[in-house]
Amino acid sequence: MALAAPLAGGASASLLQVCLMLGAVAGLMAVRSTGAFWSLIAWGAVTGGFGAVLAFLDAPNGQSLTLVVLPVAAVQALALLGVGRPATSAGWRARGRVLLSLSGPLALAVLAVNATPDWRSLGAALAVALNLAALPLVLEARRRAKS
């Protein structure tokens, strides 16, 4: 859904905000089935909070959100590493999934470092899509490592 946001025209930034908040809710629903309670709570809170901040600020195009996005990406990366901790001692397939999941927060950080990010662009949609795909990827790595 996030990748289709640029096709929505003027509503694309709003669609990305909704995707972030729905992704946070979906992540919080996975809390019970895994053993990484606090990591998933941290990931969901910071992701949903970031979507809410973008909605509250009306996704300011041309304004730098670097001071907001970089801490969000850092907390997300640490939370993903916390969720994927069992996979770090498993085989390379599981470790690779954990490392690949870190591309989500990295994409968000790269978007934030841009002087004037456009939250209606394909780059923003790709960053949000990679960011939301990170959690299922690291949860799969955790399941594979435990089995």
JSON list of C-alpha atoms in Angstrom, two decimals:
[
{"chain": "A", "resi": 1, "resn": "MET", "atom": "CA", "xyz": [0.00, 0.00, 0.00]},
{"chain": "A", "resi": 2, "resn": "ALA", "atom": "CA", "xyz": [2.88, 2.36, 0.79]},
{"chain": "A", "resi": 3, "resn": "LEU", "atom": "CA", "xyz": [4.39, 1.87, -2.65]},
{"chain": "A", "resi": 4, "resn": "ALA", "atom": "CA", "xyz": [1.12, 3.00, -4.24]},
{"chain": "A", "resi": 5, "resn": "ALA", "atom": "CA", "xyz": [1.18, 6.28, -2.30]},
{"chain": "A", "resi": 6, "resn": "PRO", "atom": "CA", "xyz": [2.76, 8.41, -5.07]},
{"chain": "A", "resi": 7, "resn": "LEU", "atom": "CA", "xyz": [-0.18, 7.46, -7.31]},
{"chain": "A", "resi": 8, "resn": "ALA", "atom": "CA", "xyz": [-2.57, 9.10, -4.81]},
{"chain": "A", "resi": 9, "resn": "GLY", "atom": "CA", "xyz": [-1.40, 12.57, -5.81]},
{"chain": "A", "resi": 10, "resn": "GLY", "atom": "CA", "xyz": [-1.94, 15.16, -3.08]},
{"chain": "A", "resi": 11, "resn": "ALA", "atom": "CA", "xyz": [-3.09, 12.52, -0.60]},
{"chain": "A", "resi": 12, "resn": "SER", "atom": "CA", "xyz": [0.11, 10.49, -0.86]},
{"chain": "A", "resi": 13, "resn": "ALA", "atom": "CA", "xyz": [1.69, 11.93, 2.30]},
{"chain": "A", "resi": 14, "resn": "SER", "atom": "CA", "xyz": [-1.48, 11.13, 4.25]},
{"chain": "A", "resi": 15, "resn": "LEU", "atom": "CA", "xyz": [-1.44, 7.59, 2.88]},
{"chain": "A", "resi": 16, "resn": "LEU", "atom": "CA", "xyz": [2.15, 7.12, 4.08]},
{"chain": "A", "resi": 17, "resn": "GLN", "atom": "CA", "xyz": [1.18, 8.39, 7.54]},
{"chain": "A", "resi": 18, "resn": "VAL", "atom": "CA", "xyz": [-1.69, 5.91, 7.69]},
{"chain": "A", "resi": 19, "resn": "CYS", "atom": "CA", "xyz": [0.65, 3.12, 6.55]},
{"chain": "A", "resi": 20, "resn": "LEU", "atom": "CA", "xyz": [3.09, 3.94, 9.37]},
{"chain": "A", "resi": 21, "resn": "MET", "atom": "CA", "xyz": [0.34, 3.95, 11.99]},
{"chain": "A", "resi": 22, "resn": "LEU", "atom": "CA", "xyz": [-1.27, 0.74, 10.70]},
{"chain": "A", "resi": 23, "resn": "GLY", "atom": "CA", "xyz": [2.15, -0.91, 10.56]},
{"chain": "A", "resi": 24, "resn": "ALA", "atom": "CA", "xyz": [2.69, 0.01, 14.19]},
{"chain": "A", "resi": 25, "resn": "VAL", "atom": "CA", "xyz": [-0.66, -1.52, 15.14]},
{"chain": "A", "resi": 26, "resn": "ALA", "atom": "CA", "xyz": [0.20, -4.70, 13.21]},
{"chain": "A", "resi": 27, "resn": "GLY", "atom": "CA", "xyz": [3.54, -4.86, 14.99]},
{"chain": "A", "resi": 28, "resn": "LEU", "atom": "CA", "xyz": [1.87, -4.51, 18.36]},
{"chain": "A", "resi": 29, "resn": "MET", "atom": "CA", "xyz": [-0.46, -7.39, 17.48]},
{"chain": "A", "resi": 30, "resn": "ALA", "atom": "CA", "xyz": [2.62, -9.64, 17.09]},
{"chain": "A", "resi": 31, "resn": "VAL", "atom": "CA", "xyz": [3.73, -8.97, 20.67]},
{"chain": "A", "resi": 32, "resn": "ARG", "atom": "CA", "xyz": [1.90, -11.91, 22.22]},
{"chain": "A", "resi": 33, "resn": "SER", "atom": "CA", "xyz": [3.20, -14.56, 19.84]},
{"chain": "A", "resi": 34, "resn": "THR", "atom": "CA", "xyz": [6.88, -13.68, 20.26]},
{"chain": "A", "resi": 35, "resn": "GLY", "atom": "CA", "xyz": [9.17, -13.39, 23.23]},
{"chain": "A", "resi": 36, "resn": "ALA", "atom": "CA", "xyz": [10.44, -9.92, 22.40]},
{"chain": "A", "resi": 37, "resn": "PHE", "atom": "CA", "xyz": [7.84, -7.88, 24.28]},
{"chain": "A", "resi": 38, "resn": "TRP", "atom": "CA", "xyz": [9.78, -4.68, 24.98]},
{"chain": "A", "resi": 39, "resn": "SER", "atom": "CA", "xyz": [11.51, -4.58, 21.61]},
{"chain": "A", "resi": 40, "resn": "LEU", "atom": "CA", "xyz": [8.20, -4.86, 19.77]},
{"chain": "A", "resi": 41, "resn": "ILE", "atom": "CA", "xyz": [6.58, -2.29, 22.04]},
{"chain": "A", "resi": 42, "resn": "ALA", "atom": "CA", "xyz": [9.46, 0.11, 21.34]},
{"chain": "A", "resi": 43, "resn": "TRP", "atom": "CA", "xyz": [9.27, -0.48, 17.58]},
{"chain": "A", "resi": 44, "resn": "GLY", "atom": "CA", "xyz": [5.49, -0.04, 17.51]},
{"chain": "A", "resi": 45, "resn": "ALA", "atom": "CA", "xyz": [5.50, 3.05, 19.70]},
{"chain": "A", "resi": 46, "resn": "VAL", "atom": "CA", "xyz": [8.21, 4.85, 17.78]},
{"chain": "A", "resi": 47, "resn": "THR", "atom": "CA", "xyz": [6.76, 3.90, 14.36]},
{"chain": "A", "resi": 48, "resn": "GLY", "atom": "CA", "xyz": [3.20, 4.89, 15.28]},
{"chain": "A", "resi": 49, "resn": "GLY", "atom": "CA", "xyz": [4.46, 8.01, 17.02]},
{"chain": "A", "resi": 50, "resn": "PHE", "atom": "CA", "xyz": [6.41, 9.00, 13.93]},
{"chain": "A", "resi": 51, "resn": "GLY", "atom": "CA", "xyz": [3.33, 8.54, 11.75]},
{"chain": "A", "resi": 52, "resn": "ALA", "atom": "CA", "xyz": [1.33, 10.65, 14.20]},
{"chain": "A", "resi": 53, "resn": "VAL", "atom": "CA", "xyz": [4.00, 13.38, 14.21]},
{"chain": "A", "resi": 54, "resn": "LEU", "atom": "CA", "xyz": [3.92, 13.47, 10.42]},
{"chain": "A", "resi": 55, "resn": "ALA", "atom": "CA", "xyz": [0.12, 13.72, 10.53]},
{"chain": "A", "resi": 56, "resn": "PHE", "atom": "CA", "xyz": [0.22, 16.41, 13.21]},
{"chain": "A", "resi": 57, "resn": "LEU", "atom": "CA", "xyz": [2.80, 18.44, 11.32]},
{"chain": "A", "resi": 58, "resn": "ASP", "atom": "CA", "xyz": [0.93, 17.75, 8.06]},
{"chain": "A", "resi": 59, "resn": "ALA", "atom": "CA", "xyz": [4.01, 16.03, 6.52]},
{"chain": "A", "resi": 60, "resn": "PRO", "atom": "CA", "xyz": [5.99, 19.21, 5.98]},
{"chain": "A", "resi": 61, "resn": "ASN", "atom": "CA", "xyz": [7.53, 19.13, 2.54]},
{"chain": "A", "resi": 62, "resn": "GLY", "atom": "CA", "xyz": [10.66, 21.16, 2.22]},
{"chain": "A", "resi": 63, "resn": "GLN", "atom": "CA", "xyz": [11.19, 21.23, 5.99]},
{"chain": "A", "resi": 64, "resn": "SER", "atom": "CA", "xyz": [13.95, 19.22, 7.55]},
{"chain": "A", "resi": 65, "resn": "LEU", "atom": "CA", "xyz": [12.75, 16.50, 9.90]},
{"chain": "A", "resi": 66, "resn": "THR", "atom": "CA", "xyz": [16.24, 15.12, 10.48]},
{"chain": "A", "resi": 67, "resn": "LEU", "atom": "CA", "xyz": [16.11, 15.70, 14.24]},
{"chain": "A", "resi": 68, "resn": "VAL", "atom": "CA", "xyz": [12.88, 13.69, 14.40]},
{"chain": "A", "resi": 69, "resn": "VAL", "atom": "CA", "xyz": [13.65, 10.92, 11.91]},
{"chain": "A", "resi": 70, "resn": "LEU", "atom": "CA", "xyz": [17.18, 9.99, 13.01]},
{"chain": "A", "resi": 71, "resn": "PRO", "atom": "CA", "xyz": [16.18, 9.07, 16.60]},
{"chain": "A", "resi": 72, "resn": "VAL", "atom": "CA", "xyz": [13.17, 7.17, 15.22]},
{"chain": "A", "resi": 73, "resn": "ALA", "atom": "CA", "xyz": [15.44, 5.20, 12.88]},
{"chain": "A", "resi": 74, "resn": "ALA", "atom": "CA", "xyz": [17.94, 4.53, 15.70]},
{"chain": "A", "resi": 75, "resn": "VAL", "atom": "CA", "xyz": [15.25, 3.21, 18.07]},
{"chain": "A", "resi": 76, "resn": "GLN", "atom": "CA", "xyz": [13.76, 1.10, 15.28]},
{"chain": "A", "resi": 77, "resn": "ALA", "atom": "CA", "xyz": [17.15, -0.41, 14.44]},
{"chain": "A", "resi": 78, "resn": "LEU", "atom": "CA", "xyz": [17.86, -1.23, 18.10]},
{"chain": "A", "resi": 79, "resn": "ALA", "atom": "CA", "xyz": [14.38, -2.72, 18.51]},
{"chain": "A", "resi": 80, "resn": "LEU", "atom": "CA", "xyz": [14.83, -4.85, 15.38]},
{"chain": "A", "resi": 81, "resn": "LEU", "atom": "CA", "xyz": [18.15, -6.10, 16.72]},
{"chain": "A", "resi": 82, "resn": "GLY", "atom": "CA", "xyz": [16.43, -6.91, 20.01]},
{"chain": "A", "resi": 83, "resn": "VAL", "atom": "CA", "xyz": [13.73, -8.91, 18.23]},
{"chain": "A", "resi": 84, "resn": "GLY", "atom": "CA", "xyz": [16.30, -10.69, 16.07]},
{"chain": "A", "resi": 85, "resn": "ARG", "atom": "CA", "xyz": [18.69, -11.47, 18.93]},
{"chain": "A", "resi": 86, "resn": "PRO", "atom": "CA", "xyz": [18.10, -15.27, 18.79]},
{"chain": "A", "resi": 87, "resn": "ALA", "atom": "CA", "xyz": [18.92, -15.23, 15.08]},
{"chain": "A", "resi": 88, "resn": "THR", "atom": "CA", "xyz": [22.39, -13.83, 15.70]},
{"chain": "A", "resi": 89, "resn": "SER", "atom": "CA", "xyz": [23.60, -17.20, 16.94]},
{"chain": "A", "resi": 90, "resn": "ALA", "atom": "CA", "xyz": [21.79, -19.17, 14.22]},
{"chain": "A", "resi": 91, "resn": "GLY", "atom": "CA", "xyz": [22.91, -19.77, 10.66]},
{"chain": "A", "resi": 92, "resn": "TRP", "atom": "CA", "xyz": [23.67, -17.15, 8.08]},
{"chain": "A", "resi": 93, "resn": "ARG", "atom": "CA", "xyz": [20.19, -17.35, 6.56]},
{"chain": "A", "resi": 94, "resn": "ALA", "atom": "CA", "xyz": [18.64, -16.06, 9.77]},
{"chain": "A", "resi": 95, "resn": "ARG", "atom": "CA", "xyz": [21.43, -13.53, 10.35]},
{"chain": "A", "resi": 96, "resn": "GLY", "atom": "CA", "xyz": [21.03, -12.26, 6.80]},
{"chain": "A", "resi": 97, "resn": "ARG", "atom": "CA", "xyz": [17.35, -11.61, 7.39]},
{"chain": "A", "resi": 98, "resn": "VAL", "atom": "CA", "xyz": [18.15, -9.62, 10.52]},
{"chain": "A", "resi": 99, "resn": "LEU", "atom": "CA", "xyz": [20.74, -7.58, 8.64]},
{"chain": "A", "resi": 100, "resn": "LEU", "atom": "CA", "xyz": [18.35, -7.08, 5.73]},
{"chain": "A", "resi": 101, "resn": "SER", "atom": "CA", "xyz": [15.68, -5.84, 8.12]},
{"chain": "A", "resi": 102, "resn": "LEU", "atom": "CA", "xyz": [17.99, -2.99, 9.10]},
{"chain": "A", "resi": 103, "resn": "SER", "atom": "CA", "xyz": [17.57, -1.56, 5.59]},
{"chain": "A", "resi": 104, "resn": "GLY", "atom": "CA", "xyz": [14.19, -0.14, 6.71]},
{"chain": "A", "resi": 105, "resn": "PRO", "atom": "CA", "xyz": [15.54, 2.24, 9.37]},
{"chain": "A", "resi": 106, "resn": "LEU", "atom": "CA", "xyz": [18.51, 2.95, 7.11]},
{"chain": "A", "resi": 107, "resn": "ALA", "atom": "CA", "xyz": [16.20, 4.00, 4.25]},
{"chain": "A", "resi": 108, "resn": "LEU", "atom": "CA", "xyz": [14.33, 6.30, 6.63]},
{"chain": "A", "resi": 109, "resn": "ALA", "atom": "CA", "xyz": [17.61, 7.83, 7.82]},
{"chain": "A", "resi": 110, "resn": "VAL", "atom": "CA", "xyz": [18.81, 8.38, 4.25]},
{"chain": "A", "resi": 111, "resn": "LEU", "atom": "CA", "xyz": [15.53, 10.11, 3.45]},
{"chain": "A", "resi": 112, "resn": "ALA", "atom": "CA", "xyz": [15.91, 12.30, 6.54]},
{"chain": "A", "resi": 113, "resn": "VAL", "atom": "CA", "xyz": [19.46, 13.34, 5.73]},
{"chain": "A", "resi": 114, "resn": "ASN", "atom": "CA", "xyz": [18.18, 14.79, 2.46]},
{"chain": "A", "resi": 115, "resn": "ALA", "atom": "CA", "xyz": [18.03, 18.56, 2.94]},
{"chain": "A", "resi": 116, "resn": "THR", "atom": "CA", "xyz": [14.43, 18.87, 1.76]},
{"chain": "A", "resi": 117, "resn": "PRO", "atom": "CA", "xyz": [12.64, 15.50, 1.74]},
{"chain": "A", "resi": 118, "resn": "ASP", "atom": "CA", "xyz": [9.49, 15.27, -0.33]},
{"chain": "A", "resi": 119, "resn": "TRP", "atom": "CA", "xyz": [7.03, 13.04, 1.55]},
{"chain": "A", "resi": 120, "resn": "ARG", "atom": "CA", "xyz": [4.94, 12.69, -1.63]},
{"chain": "A", "resi": 121, "resn": "SER", "atom": "CA", "xyz": [7.77, 11.17, -3.68]},
{"chain": "A", "resi": 122, "resn": "LEU", "atom": "CA", "xyz": [8.56, 7.61, -4.68]},
{"chain": "A", "resi": 123, "resn": "GLY", "atom": "CA", "xyz": [11.65, 7.75, -2.45]},
{"chain": "A", "resi": 124, "resn": "ALA", "atom": "CA", "xyz": [9.52, 8.42, 0.62]},
{"chain": "A", "resi": 125, "resn": "ALA", "atom": "CA", "xyz": [7.13, 5.64, -0.36]},
{"chain": "A", "resi": 126, "resn": "LEU", "atom": "CA", "xyz": [10.03, 3.23, -0.81]},
{"chain": "A", "resi": 127, "resn": "ALA", "atom": "CA", "xyz": [11.55, 4.25, 2.54]},
{"chain": "A", "resi": 128, "resn": "VAL", "atom": "CA", "xyz": [8.25, 3.68, 4.36]},
{"chain": "A", "resi": 129, "resn": "ALA", "atom": "CA", "xyz": [7.67, 0.36, 2.57]},
{"chain": "A", "resi": 130, "resn": "LEU", "atom": "CA", "xyz": [11.17, -0.88, 3.47]},
{"chain": "A", "resi": 131, "resn": "ASN", "atom": "CA", "xyz": [10.66, 0.33, 7.02]},
{"chain": "A", "resi": 132, "resn": "LEU", "atom": "CA", "xyz": [7.39, -1.54, 7.41]},
{"chain": "A", "resi": 133, "resn": "ALA", "atom": "CA", "xyz": [8.77, -4.69, 5.77]},
{"chain": "A", "resi": 134, "resn": "ALA", "atom": "CA", "xyz": [11.58, -4.83, 8.34]},
{"chain": "A", "resi": 135, "resn": "LEU", "atom": "CA", "xyz": [9.48, -6.13, 11.22]},
{"chain": "A", "resi": 136, "resn": "PRO", "atom": "CA", "xyz": [7.99, -9.18, 9.46]},
{"chain": "A", "resi": 137, "resn": "LEU", "atom": "CA", "xyz": [11.43, -10.01, 8.12]},
{"chain": "A", "resi": 138, "resn": "VAL", "atom": "CA", "xyz": [13.08, -9.97, 11.54]},
{"chain": "A", "resi": 139, "resn": "LEU", "atom": "CA", "xyz": [10.15, -11.89, 13.07]},
{"chain": "A", "resi": 140, "resn": "GLU", "atom": "CA", "xyz": [10.65, -14.59, 10.43]},
{"chain": "A", "resi": 141, "resn": "ALA", "atom": "CA", "xyz": [14.37, -14.70, 11.25]},
{"chain": "A", "resi": 142, "resn": "ARG", "atom": "CA", "xyz": [13.49, -15.09, 14.94]},
{"chain": "A", "resi": 143, "resn": "ARG", "atom": "CA", "xyz": [11.10, -17.96, 14.19]},
{"chain": "A", "resi": 144, "resn": "ARG", "atom": "CA", "xyz": [13.65, -19.74, 12.00]},
{"chain": "A", "resi": 145, "resn": "ALA", "atom": "CA", "xyz": [16.33, -19.40, 14.64]},
{"chain": "A", "resi": 146, "resn": "LYS", "atom": "CA", "xyz": [14.10, -20.88, 17.33]},
{"chain": "A", "resi": 147, "resn": "SER", "atom": "CA", "xyz": [13.03, -23.87, 15.22]}
]
